[in-house]
Amino acid sequence: MKFFIDTANIEEIKDALSMGMVDGVTTNPSLIAKENGSFKDIINEICKVVDGPISAEVISIDTEGMVSEARPLASISENIVIKVPMTIDGIKATRILASEGIKTNVTLVFSPLQALMAAKAGATYVSPFIGRLDDLSQDGLVLVEQIVDIYNNYAYNTEVIVASIRSPLHVLESALLGADIATIPYNVLSKLAAHPMTDKGLKAFLNDWEKKSK
Ligand code: E4P
């Protein structure tokens, strides 16, 4: 399973890179807005340190605007993936960008039929937002399972990026369902490594070692 890091913060990206846990990066307008600097500067900086797909989202809501924003963004690096919203205009933009060889990530996906449309339009990636569904008392992981099944049934090449991840359990269940990618916020990535029995065991080893050296 590939791990993307869901942040626009360069320090978080560098730390996750040092763990070898960054196969790619996803950003969105809210994540970019938290950081200093222009959108283009932030994306450029990420491109300098990450060798993998980097999602940068358009903010236009009409097809023409999305495509016009996408082309210069895509020219920054061959690693750039254009994030477009899952709307009819977004689907039309996905189709145009796919025909130009520009990679896309259809975002804000909340239903399996939206994911099917994204794949048919030629999306490189699709991003189901599972945490936001959980917030509405709907099981986001059921959505992931349905998308993985549909894509397998018809051998679509579109890869599933599980997004809006809130906990290690989301990552575990996504891996068990066979999702291609989990895009993980930095705070959740840190939690994946943690286990109280590891801490307890390490403490006991060090205590025993100290006793022996006396
Ligand atoms: C990533 O592609 C998404 O934009 C992100 O995971 C959304 O996460 P949130 O629901 O926590 O804002």
Short mmCIF file of C-alpha atoms and ligand atoms in Angstrom, two decimals:
data_model
loop_
_atom_site.label_atom_id
_atom_site.label_comp_id
_atom_site.label_asym_id
_atom_site.label_seq_id
_atom_site.Cartn_x
_atom_site.Cartn_y
_atom_site.Cartn_z
CA MET A 1 0.00 0.00 0.00
CA LYS A 2 1.27 3.47 -0.81
CA PHE A 3 1.29 6.16 1.87
CA PHE A 4 0.74 9.76 0.79
CA ILE A 5 1.05 12.53 3.35
CA ASP A 6 -1.96 14.82 3.59
CA THR A 7 -0.36 18.17 4.33
CA ALA A 8 1.17 21.27 2.73
CA ASN A 9 3.58 21.75 5.65
CA ILE A 10 7.14 21.28 4.43
CA GLU A 11 8.55 20.34 7.86
CA GLU A 12 5.94 17.58 8.27
CA ILE A 13 6.71 16.35 4.76
CA LYS A 14 10.48 16.30 5.45
CA ASP A 15 10.02 14.41 8.72
CA ALA A 16 7.76 11.81 7.09
CA LEU A 17 10.30 11.52 4.24
CA SER A 18 13.02 10.72 6.78
CA MET A 19 10.84 7.80 7.94
CA GLY A 20 10.54 6.59 4.34
CA MET A 21 6.76 6.99 4.54
CA VAL A 22 6.11 9.41 1.68
CA ASP A 23 5.10 7.90 -1.65
CA GLY A 24 3.29 11.12 -2.54
CA VAL A 25 1.58 14.24 -1.14
CA THR A 26 -1.98 15.55 -1.22
CA THR A 27 -2.90 19.15 -0.57
CA ASN A 28 -6.18 21.04 -0.74
CA PRO A 29 -7.06 24.75 -0.50
CA SER A 30 -7.66 24.49 3.27
CA LEU A 31 -4.24 22.88 3.86
CA ILE A 32 -2.49 25.45 1.62
CA ALA A 33 -4.26 28.30 3.47
CA LYS A 34 -2.65 27.19 6.76
CA GLU A 35 0.88 27.75 5.38
CA ASN A 36 2.87 30.93 4.64
CA GLY A 37 3.67 31.79 1.03
CA SER A 38 1.85 31.67 -2.26
CA PHE A 39 0.16 28.52 -3.59
CA LYS A 40 2.75 28.25 -6.38
CA ASP A 41 5.73 28.70 -4.01
CA ILE A 42 4.39 26.04 -1.62
CA ILE A 43 3.81 23.54 -4.44
CA ASN A 44 7.27 24.31 -5.90
CA GLU A 45 8.90 23.70 -2.53
CA ILE A 46 7.09 20.36 -2.12
CA CYS A 47 8.16 19.35 -5.65
CA LYS A 48 11.81 20.00 -4.72
CA VAL A 49 11.77 17.48 -1.87
CA VAL A 50 9.26 14.81 -2.93
CA ASP A 51 9.76 12.39 -5.80
CA GLY A 52 6.19 11.15 -6.22
CA PRO A 53 2.70 12.35 -7.10
CA ILE A 54 1.80 15.73 -5.58
CA SER A 55 -1.85 16.76 -5.72
CA ALA A 56 -2.57 20.47 -6.24
CA GLU A 57 -6.22 21.51 -6.33
CA VAL A 58 -7.89 23.95 -8.70
CA ILE A 59 -10.33 26.47 -7.27
CA SER A 60 -12.40 27.24 -10.38
CA ILE A 61 -15.81 25.62 -10.47
CA ASP A 62 -16.32 25.69 -14.26
CA THR A 63 -14.62 23.31 -16.69
CA GLU A 64 -12.81 26.00 -18.66
CA GLY A 65 -11.45 27.65 -15.52
CA MET A 66 -10.30 24.30 -14.09
CA VAL A 67 -8.47 23.40 -17.30
CA SER A 68 -6.85 26.86 -17.51
CA GLU A 69 -5.60 26.57 -13.92
CA ALA A 70 -4.47 22.98 -14.43
CA ARG A 71 -2.17 23.44 -17.44
CA PRO A 72 0.37 25.84 -15.82
CA LEU A 73 0.25 23.85 -12.56
CA ALA A 74 1.00 20.63 -14.45
CA SER A 75 3.96 22.31 -16.15
CA ILE A 76 5.68 22.83 -12.76
CA SER A 77 6.65 19.15 -12.59
CA GLU A 78 5.71 15.82 -14.08
CA ASN A 79 4.80 14.79 -10.52
CA ILE A 80 1.92 17.26 -10.31
CA VAL A 81 -1.55 15.74 -10.14
CA ILE A 82 -4.47 18.11 -10.67
CA LYS A 83 -7.16 17.77 -8.05
CA VAL A 84 -10.60 18.54 -9.45
CA PRO A 85 -13.88 18.48 -7.55
CA MET A 86 -16.40 15.70 -8.25
CA THR A 87 -18.92 17.78 -10.17
CA ILE A 88 -20.14 17.54 -13.76
CA ASP A 89 -17.74 20.37 -14.64
CA GLY A 90 -14.96 18.55 -12.81
CA ILE A 91 -15.68 15.35 -14.74
CA LYS A 92 -15.56 17.26 -18.04
CA ALA A 93 -12.24 18.84 -16.99
CA THR A 94 -10.90 15.41 -16.01
CA ARG A 95 -11.71 14.09 -19.46
CA ILE A 96 -9.94 17.00 -21.19
CA LEU A 97 -6.89 16.81 -18.90
CA ALA A 98 -6.65 13.02 -19.34
CA SER A 99 -6.64 13.49 -23.12
CA GLU A 100 -3.67 15.87 -22.70
CA GLY A 101 -1.78 13.38 -20.54
CA ILE A 102 -2.25 15.47 -17.37
CA LYS A 103 -2.82 13.38 -14.23
CA THR A 104 -5.93 14.05 -12.17
CA ASN A 105 -7.26 13.29 -8.69
CA VAL A 106 -11.05 13.57 -8.49
CA THR A 107 -11.73 14.81 -4.98
CA LEU A 108 -14.72 15.23 -2.65
CA VAL A 109 -16.06 11.78 -3.56
CA PHE A 110 -18.83 10.55 -1.28
CA SER A 111 -20.58 7.85 -3.35
CA PRO A 112 -19.53 4.81 -5.40
CA LEU A 113 -21.30 6.14 -8.50
CA GLN A 114 -19.29 9.35 -8.32
CA ALA A 115 -16.16 7.18 -8.24
CA LEU A 116 -17.41 5.17 -11.23
CA MET A 117 -17.94 8.39 -13.21
CA ALA A 118 -14.46 9.61 -12.28
CA ALA A 119 -12.90 6.37 -13.55
CA LYS A 120 -14.91 6.49 -16.78
CA ALA A 121 -13.73 10.08 -17.34
CA GLY A 122 -10.12 8.87 -17.12
CA ALA A 123 -9.14 10.02 -13.62
CA THR A 124 -5.70 8.87 -12.47
CA TYR A 125 -6.85 8.88 -8.84
CA VAL A 126 -10.13 9.12 -6.96
CA SER A 127 -10.38 10.38 -3.38
CA PRO A 128 -13.24 9.09 -1.21
CA PHE A 129 -13.49 11.22 1.97
CA ILE A 130 -14.14 8.67 4.69
CA GLY A 131 -13.80 10.78 7.86
CA ARG A 132 -16.36 13.28 6.65
CA LEU A 133 -18.83 10.41 6.03
CA ASP A 134 -18.14 9.00 9.49
CA ASP A 135 -18.99 12.47 10.85
CA LEU A 136 -22.50 11.97 9.38
CA SER A 137 -22.84 8.51 10.97
CA GLN A 138 -22.24 6.83 7.60
CA ASP A 139 -19.48 4.24 7.38
CA GLY A 140 -16.81 5.73 5.10
CA LEU A 141 -15.07 2.38 4.81
CA VAL A 142 -18.14 0.85 3.14
CA LEU A 143 -17.64 3.45 0.41
CA VAL A 144 -14.00 2.39 -0.01
CA GLU A 145 -15.04 -1.28 -0.22
CA GLN A 146 -17.65 -0.52 -2.90
CA ILE A 147 -15.22 1.54 -5.00
CA VAL A 148 -12.50 -1.13 -4.79
CA ASP A 149 -15.06 -3.79 -5.85
CA ILE A 150 -16.35 -1.74 -8.79
CA TYR A 151 -12.87 -0.90 -10.03
CA ASN A 152 -11.83 -4.56 -9.75
CA ASN A 153 -15.01 -5.74 -11.54
CA TYR A 154 -14.21 -3.64 -14.58
CA ALA A 155 -10.40 -3.47 -14.31
CA TYR A 156 -10.27 0.33 -14.12
CA ASN A 157 -6.74 1.70 -13.71
CA THR A 158 -7.89 4.61 -11.54
CA GLU A 159 -6.21 4.30 -8.14
CA VAL A 160 -8.15 4.74 -4.90
CA ILE A 161 -6.70 7.29 -2.48
CA VAL A 162 -8.48 6.96 0.85
CA ALA A 163 -8.77 10.54 2.08
CA SER A 164 -10.10 12.34 5.15
CA ILE A 165 -8.36 9.80 7.35
CA ARG A 166 -8.76 10.47 11.06
CA SER A 167 -7.29 7.43 12.82
CA PRO A 168 -4.90 4.47 12.54
CA LEU A 169 -7.97 2.21 12.25
CA HIS A 170 -8.92 4.01 9.03
CA VAL A 171 -5.48 3.13 7.62
CA LEU A 172 -5.70 -0.50 8.78
CA GLU A 173 -9.18 -1.05 7.34
CA SER A 174 -8.23 0.65 4.05
CA ALA A 175 -5.23 -1.67 3.72
CA LEU A 176 -7.40 -4.73 4.45
CA LEU A 177 -9.87 -3.60 1.76
CA GLY A 178 -7.08 -3.34 -0.81
CA ALA A 179 -7.19 0.43 -1.36
CA ASP A 180 -4.17 1.52 -3.40
CA ILE A 181 -3.23 4.52 -1.26
CA ALA A 182 -3.99 6.10 2.10
CA THR A 183 -3.35 9.82 2.35
CA ILE A 184 -2.48 10.30 5.98
CA PRO A 185 -2.30 13.46 8.09
CA TYR A 186 1.03 13.83 9.96
CA ASN A 187 -0.55 13.35 13.41
CA VAL A 188 -2.11 10.03 12.34
CA LEU A 189 1.14 8.88 10.69
CA SER A 190 2.95 9.35 14.02
CA LYS A 191 0.26 7.28 15.79
CA LEU A 192 0.71 4.31 13.41
CA ALA A 193 4.08 3.53 15.00
CA ALA A 194 2.87 3.76 18.59
CA HIS A 195 1.99 0.84 20.89
CA PRO A 196 2.03 0.93 24.73
CA MET A 197 3.48 -2.61 24.85
CA THR A 198 6.43 -1.43 22.72
CA ASP A 199 7.09 1.42 25.19
CA LYS A 200 6.66 -0.91 28.19
CA GLY A 201 8.92 -3.57 26.68
CA LEU A 202 11.63 -1.08 25.78
CA LYS A 203 11.56 0.41 29.29
CA ALA A 204 11.94 -3.07 30.83
CA PHE A 205 14.88 -3.94 28.54
CA LEU A 206 16.67 -0.71 29.43
CA ASN A 207 16.04 -1.19 33.19
CA ASP A 208 17.40 -4.75 33.06
CA TRP A 209 20.44 -3.57 31.09
CA GLU A 210 21.15 -0.87 33.64
CA LYS A 211 20.97 -3.40 36.52
CA LYS A 212 23.48 -5.70 34.76
CA SER A 213 25.98 -2.93 34.06
CA LYS A 214 26.15 -2.05 37.81
C1 E4P B 1 -7.10 14.88 0.73
O1 E4P B 1 -6.98 14.66 -0.46
C2 E4P B 1 -8.28 15.54 1.30
O2 E4P B 1 -8.40 16.84 0.83
C3 E4P B 1 -8.21 15.49 2.81
O3 E4P B 1 -7.88 14.18 3.20
C4 E4P B 1 -9.47 15.97 3.49
O4 E4P B 1 -9.37 15.72 4.86
P1 E4P B 1 -10.38 16.36 5.93
O5 E4P B 1 -11.73 15.76 5.72
O6 E4P B 1 -9.79 15.97 7.26
O7 E4P B 1 -10.35 17.85 5.70
#
